[in-house]
Amino acid sequence: MIELIWLIPLLPLLGFLINGLGQNVLPKPLIGILGSGVVFASFLISCVLFGEVNTARSAGEAGTFTYQLFDWISVGSFNLSFSFLLDPLSAIMLLIVTGIGFLIHLYSYSYMEHDEGFGKFFSYLNLFIFFMLLLVLGSNYLIMFIGWEGVGLCSYLLIGFWYKNVDYSSAAKKAFVMNRIGDLGFLIAVFAIIATFGSLEFGEVLPAAAQLPMGDTALLLITLMLFIAATGKSAQLPLFTWLPDAMAGPTPVSALIHAATMVTAGIYMIARSNILFTLSPITMQIIAVVGLATALLAACIAITQNDIKKVLAYSTVSQLGYMFLGLGVGAFTGAFFHVLTHAFFKALLFLGAGSVIHAMSNEQDMRMMGGLKKKLPITYITMLIGTIAIAGIPPLSGFFSKDEILAYAFFASPVFWVLGFIGALFTAFYMFRLLALTFFGKFRGTEEQKHHVHESPWQMTLPLIVLAVFAAVGGCLNIPAALHGNSWLAQFLAPIFADSQTIAQPFHLEHTTEYILMAASTVGALAMAFYAINTYRRNVSVTDTSKGGVLYKLSYHKFYIDEIYQALVVKPLDAASRAFYKVVDRDGIDRLVHAVGDFFILSGRGIRQVQNGHVGFYIFMMVVGVIAIMVYGFLHV
Amino acid sequence: MDHIVQNIQGIPLNHYLIFCSIVFAIGVIGVLIRRNVIIIMMSIELMLNSVNLLLAAFSAYRGDASGQVFVFFVMALAAAEVAVGLAIVIMVYRNTKSVDLESLSKLRW
Amino acid sequence: MDNLFILLLFPTLSAIVLSFVKSSSLARGFGLGASLVQLALTIPFVCAFIPNAEVQFEQALPWISTLGISFHIGIDGISLPLVLLTNVLIPLIILSGFRKQHTGSFYALILFMQTGLLLVFTALDAFSFYVGWEIALIPIYFICALWGGPDRIRVNLKFFVYTFLGSIFMLIGIIYLYQQNPNKDFEWTSFIHLILSESEQRWLFWAFFLAFAIKIPILPFHTWQPDTYTNAPAAGTMLLAGIMLKMGVYGLIRWLIPIVPAGVAAYGSLVFVLCIVGIVYASIIAFQQQDAKRLIAYSSIAHVGLISAGVFAWNTTGLQGAILQMVNHGIIVVGLFFVIDILEDRTGTRLLDGLGGLADRMKKLAAFFLIIIMAGIGLPLTNGFIGEFLLLKGLFQVHVWAMAVAGLTLIFGAVYMLRLFQKTMLGPMESKYGAVKDINGYEVLLLGVVVILIIVIGVYPNALLRLSEASVTRLVQQISF
């Protein structure tokens, strides 16, 4: 069955080509069915392949398959093939990408129905799925890099989907450029990997790396560069500012690309290269600190935002920070588990937000919402589930994944745990604030909106329900031993992380300690939830943003990070551009070139005075010349 | 024939040299200081003829006829030169109503 | 048909015939037809080419035998991609001139230029090389001077004198080498085996380098280029940027480095730094350019800076990347300049502030433009990526920091290229462009060919890489410094 693997990315590519070329010709239903259909077909094949891997794992094998298509680049002794790798990690990612991808295609069918760029939208989504699948399936770093850059392109296209708005297209450009900074890191890492290991294939690099000593400098360079790449794609400090702006794209895009799949690529990549990172403790520490800092910073900003999508965007940044914290403290399974559960509940929340926005006639400001509980019952219930899940309240999925990360963090350093715990409190607060502002209290919109509010059609609610089910029960995939679970996910992924686990200090916490940690976070989250609901259900102080102290202002203005970047990077570069052009190029180098020409022109101008047209003068000069030659001749004979 | 040669040789060569130099110098100075084109051409003839005389003199002193052959060449050349030169002068006179050299200063930077 | 001279002879003869054609429709048909026949004539050579062998299809005619000059041409893996590039791009460039009513002389000059370019790429005799080098300059001078922009005469004079100055130094170098040559000929093979002292090599390096650096252009010698590109007609810009500057890079690979390795050893690192500084410098300038053509001109300086740096890295990867990227860059700039030409034709301006929102009216153009821009940025699965990847890998083998600085082109390229796209295509549409028509007919054909080449090379670069692999490896092993 592994022979079918090339169909998985090919089908969305075909969908892209057909929809892209026929976007103005094909009827809308056909475009929609085709666009969703190819992804569903890929999903089915992925399920079959997942079954294969699962069978192999149950039989105690590693469950790794590679499939080579053709030689891509060969130069000298360096040969790179275009080939795919199927193993437990990519099998799960396949399911996420195609599964959630399909649900979001379905959702988009209704969400984008009245948009003039319907065909374009579906072709871009298909293209995104194609590149994301390349990223996931690539059997070497360069194929992964194709997908890595390709999803960046799709992100650019989809953020700037409504291209007539200048702000949106600028946001798209910002996302692309910031991602590119990370991509340069990726490329440097790729070269360093070639230099160190002579190959880019995961199957050769990773086992070879396991033989290297702890703290190898080459590994340090590689992992640092890979981490820079991850900060770009997965929106971590200092490159996270593009993600909130990316909310300019249509909401299904935010759900698919900027919550469930693309932004987790960084975590996927680090999880895949885990052995490299385990062997560079310095990088691991940097990752943990950066992840934690991002998680806290983004959570602080999310508290005061009023745009429903902005809150979710910062929440995504914050949750990604948790995943990096997990990676940094060695909880690879936990981090990946969080990728999984986050994909469910954050896609759900975004789609729910989309449903709300759709119902409110494109209103995104939560201050203009309120009281939508009755009017949008399905959306409300599903979003409630998502909110509980992300807040980390048991027994929903977010609790288990976040708890695993926090437990590892506690094992690494209690300080990490405390900070992570504070972040989790913030998470619960802003999520329930969002829920309360949107669904509770009185309706604050216009009469027209009130009249128009309606529950979304089935194409939109079905994905919500499916995702809500997964967000609710997804935790069962990896119930920790402390709760008498069998840690299925950890077992399944064991071959991927095996090398790291033998090297790293084995994780061990007393069950009682774990229970205390769990209880603390549960109680904290519940308390924050009630506090937020109580504060915001009675519409007090929601509409006024001018009041509030320094901290409030800092948070509301996102710590002025965009402005700082603008002043420190963009402005100087633009000034340099003008200065280089005007001062150095035109007035400097070009002036010098012209000076050479001017020299000859000026000397010509001087010498030509001799050609005055007076024949008498010419004759005189001739005589002088003749005499001079004669004199010279006499003197030198 | 011989007494002509002897007559010529009777005058010391230096005299020829000095005389020819003076005539040549007069020609040069004439070319330099006069502005009338016809006079300038006459001065050029003066220079040519001073050289001719010198050639003839040397030829006679050395008993070598080739010098006198050269004199004929120079005379033929001078005739041709005068023909072309005078044609130019006439054309110039037709266009500028003058034979002043200064009127020919159009060709300059 | 397997005589290589036919590739030089055919465009020359076509050019002579064309120069008498006055009717513009006849001239177009004839010009395009001739360039396509020329392309077809190339195919047998590509098919019969054996990648692992040395120079093939050699032809030599005694020319001025008393001086040992012969008309000696041949193809190896380094010249073949460039010959192919020339013969593929010329039909596209001729096609790009179809909008205007040109007489035969316009197309004749392009075909005549093709002869010069092909002679440069195939010459195995320094004298023939120099002749081709100068022949290529004459038609481009006239193309720019007759059909160029408002400032064309002044700019063209600068361009001509500047490049000519470089050539003169090269000529001096060639004559000196001839004097030192015991065989008393101008053959490439005897030149590279000359035994020259270190000090000779040092000044010879500059004599040759100046000619190539001006043509490429490398950083301090580049100021003729943006002016010339902006004032040349579209076809002229494409010829200049697409093919002509490759003459310089080819000269580096074929003549400069093999002949004076000790000179390269002495000054190579200086030039290497210049190239890399040039990448960053030109990219930064491109950020704020208003004129779309000037923007692409500066981006082109950045790109060729990377290519030259790859050459001076002098390893198989870097050189392979340089050769591939020369081809890619040619394809990409032809596409870019054609898009700009279309925009200027439809809207009457090239200034970015006067444009915007055109994607609304020109959907097909926007799609093509985006793909070409992505290739320019070096997105994977486009040809630009493969070239940049190999070049940067080649630089990495020399120096990590050199690669890191040169790699900034990834980021900077995205900044200025996306700005170009945003300022022209995106944003609200200006009402005065309401009647602008989308591309059609031959425009779609031209851009379609460009995009297909971009993607095909991006997905399967080995087709081209295999052609040059053996020659490059041999050259690197043969010449080291």
CSV table of C-alpha atoms in Angstrom, one decimal, chain A residues 23-24 70-80 82 116 124 130-131 134 142 145-147 149-150 153 156-157 160 163-173 176-177 180-184 187-188 190-195 200 221 573-578 580-581 584-586 589-590 593-594 596, chain C residues 154 158 162 219-224 226-227 280-281 284-289 294 298 316-317 320 357 359-361 363 370 374 377-381 385-386 388-390 392-393 396 400 403-404 407-412 414-415 418-419 421-422 425-429 458-462 465-466 469 473:
chain,number,residue,atom,x,y,z
A,23,GLN,CA,-11.5,29.1,-11.6
A,24,ASN,CA,-13.5,31.4,-13.9
A,70,PHE,CA,13.3,10.4,-8.7
A,71,ASP,CA,16.7,12.0,-8.3
A,72,TRP,CA,16.2,15.7,-7.8
A,73,ILE,CA,19.5,17.5,-7.6
A,74,SER,CA,22.8,15.8,-8.1
A,75,VAL,CA,26.0,17.7,-8.1
A,76,GLY,CA,29.4,16.1,-7.7
A,77,SER,CA,29.2,13.5,-4.9
A,78,PHE,CA,26.1,15.2,-3.5
A,79,ASN,CA,22.9,13.5,-4.6
A,80,LEU,CA,19.4,14.4,-3.4
A,82,PHE,CA,12.8,13.3,-4.2
A,116,GLU,CA,-15.9,36.4,-6.0
A,124,TYR,CA,-4.9,28.1,-2.9
A,130,PHE,CA,0.0,19.9,-1.2
A,131,PHE,CA,3.0,21.8,0.2
A,134,LEU,CA,5.4,17.6,1.2
A,142,LEU,CA,15.4,19.7,1.5
A,145,PHE,CA,12.2,22.7,3.0
A,146,ILE,CA,10.2,22.7,-0.2
A,147,GLY,CA,7.1,22.3,1.8
A,149,GLU,CA,8.7,27.5,1.9
A,150,GLY,CA,5.7,26.4,-0.1
A,153,LEU,CA,3.9,31.1,-0.2
A,156,TYR,CA,1.2,34.8,1.7
A,157,LEU,CA,-1.4,34.2,-0.9
A,160,GLY,CA,-3.5,38.7,1.1
A,163,TYR,CA,-5.8,41.9,-2.2
A,164,LYS,CA,-7.6,45.1,-2.7
A,165,ASN,CA,-7.0,46.0,0.9
A,166,VAL,CA,-3.5,47.4,1.2
A,167,ASP,CA,-3.2,46.5,4.9
A,168,TYR,CA,-4.0,42.9,4.1
A,169,SER,CA,-1.4,42.7,1.4
A,170,SER,CA,1.1,44.3,3.6
A,171,ALA,CA,0.3,41.8,6.3
A,172,ALA,CA,0.9,39.1,3.8
A,173,LYS,CA,4.2,40.5,2.8
A,176,PHE,CA,6.4,36.1,4.0
A,177,VAL,CA,9.4,38.2,4.9
A,180,ARG,CA,12.1,34.1,5.1
A,181,ILE,CA,14.3,35.1,8.0
A,182,GLY,CA,13.7,31.8,9.5
A,183,ASP,CA,14.1,30.1,6.2
A,184,LEU,CA,17.6,31.4,5.9
A,187,LEU,CA,19.1,26.7,4.7
A,188,ILE,CA,22.2,27.3,6.8
A,190,VAL,CA,20.9,22.3,5.8
A,191,PHE,CA,24.4,23.2,4.6
A,192,ALA,CA,25.8,22.5,8.0
A,193,ILE,CA,24.1,19.1,8.1
A,194,ILE,CA,25.5,18.3,4.7
A,195,ALA,CA,29.0,19.4,5.9
A,200,LEU,CA,20.3,15.2,4.2
A,221,LEU,CA,25.2,25.4,15.0
A,573,LEU,CA,16.9,49.8,6.1
A,574,ASP,CA,14.7,52.1,4.1
A,575,ALA,CA,16.9,55.1,5.0
A,576,ALA,CA,20.0,53.0,4.1
A,577,SER,CA,18.3,52.2,0.8
A,578,ARG,CA,17.8,55.8,-0.1
A,580,PHE,CA,23.0,54.0,-0.8
A,581,TYR,CA,21.2,55.0,-3.9
A,584,VAL,CA,26.9,56.1,-2.6
A,585,ASP,CA,25.7,55.0,-6.0
A,586,ARG,CA,24.7,58.2,-7.7
A,589,ILE,CA,30.6,55.6,-7.5
A,590,ASP,CA,28.8,57.1,-10.5
A,593,VAL,CA,32.9,57.1,-13.3
A,594,HIS,CA,31.7,60.4,-14.7
A,596,VAL,CA,36.9,59.9,-15.7
C,154,ARG,CA,23.8,60.0,-23.3
C,158,LYS,CA,28.4,55.8,-21.3
C,162,TYR,CA,32.5,51.9,-20.3
C,219,LEU,CA,29.9,46.1,-7.5
C,220,PRO,CA,32.0,49.2,-8.2
C,221,PHE,CA,31.7,48.9,-11.9
C,222,HIS,CA,27.9,48.6,-12.1
C,223,THR,CA,26.7,52.2,-12.5
C,224,TRP,CA,26.2,52.0,-16.2
C,226,PRO,CA,20.6,50.7,-14.1
C,227,ASP,CA,20.7,53.7,-16.5
C,280,VAL,CA,23.6,43.2,0.0
C,281,TYR,CA,24.3,46.6,-1.4
C,284,ILE,CA,19.1,47.3,-0.2
C,285,ILE,CA,19.1,49.9,-3.0
C,286,ALA,CA,16.3,47.9,-4.7
C,287,PHE,CA,14.1,48.4,-1.6
C,288,GLN,CA,13.2,52.0,-2.4
C,289,GLN,CA,13.3,52.2,-6.1
C,294,ARG,CA,15.5,50.2,-12.2
C,298,TYR,CA,19.4,46.5,-9.0
C,316,THR,CA,31.9,22.0,-8.3
C,317,THR,CA,28.8,22.9,-6.4
C,320,GLN,CA,27.3,24.2,-11.2
C,357,GLY,CA,-4.6,47.2,-8.1
C,359,ALA,CA,-4.6,42.3,-10.5
C,360,ASP,CA,-8.3,43.2,-10.7
C,361,ARG,CA,-8.2,43.9,-14.4
C,363,LYS,CA,-5.8,38.3,-13.6
C,370,LEU,CA,3.6,36.0,-9.3
C,374,MET,CA,8.6,33.6,-6.8
C,377,ILE,CA,12.9,35.1,-4.9
C,378,GLY,CA,14.0,31.5,-5.1
C,379,LEU,CA,11.0,29.5,-4.0
C,380,PRO,CA,11.5,25.8,-4.1
C,381,LEU,CA,10.1,24.0,-7.1
C,385,PHE,CA,15.7,27.9,-5.9
C,386,ILE,CA,18.0,25.3,-7.3
C,388,GLU,CA,20.5,29.8,-5.2
C,389,PHE,CA,20.7,26.6,-3.2
C,390,LEU,CA,23.7,25.3,-5.1
C,392,LEU,CA,24.9,29.1,-1.4
C,393,LYS,CA,26.1,25.6,-0.8
C,396,PHE,CA,29.2,27.6,2.5
C,400,VAL,CA,30.1,30.0,6.6
C,403,MET,CA,27.2,32.2,2.9
C,404,ALA,CA,25.2,33.8,5.7
C,407,GLY,CA,22.0,34.3,2.1
C,408,LEU,CA,20.5,37.7,3.1
C,409,THR,CA,19.4,37.8,-0.5
C,410,LEU,CA,16.7,35.3,0.4
C,411,ILE,CA,15.2,37.9,2.8
C,412,PHE,CA,16.0,41.0,0.9
C,414,ALA,CA,11.5,38.7,-0.9
C,415,VAL,CA,11.2,42.3,0.4
C,418,LEU,CA,7.0,41.4,-3.1
C,419,ARG,CA,7.0,45.2,-2.9
C,421,PHE,CA,4.2,42.9,-6.8
C,422,GLN,CA,2.2,44.7,-4.2
C,425,MET,CA,-0.9,44.3,-8.7
C,426,LEU,CA,-2.4,44.6,-5.3
C,427,GLY,CA,-4.3,47.2,-3.5
C,428,PRO,CA,-7.4,49.2,-4.6
C,429,MET,CA,-7.6,49.6,-8.4
C,458,GLY,CA,12.8,23.8,-10.8
C,459,VAL,CA,11.3,20.3,-10.6
C,460,TYR,CA,13.9,18.5,-12.7
C,461,PRO,CA,17.2,20.5,-12.7
C,462,ASN,CA,19.2,17.3,-13.3
C,465,LEU,CA,23.0,19.9,-14.3
C,466,ARG,CA,24.1,16.7,-16.1
C,469,GLU,CA,28.7,18.2,-14.5
C,473,THR,CA,34.4,18.7,-12.4
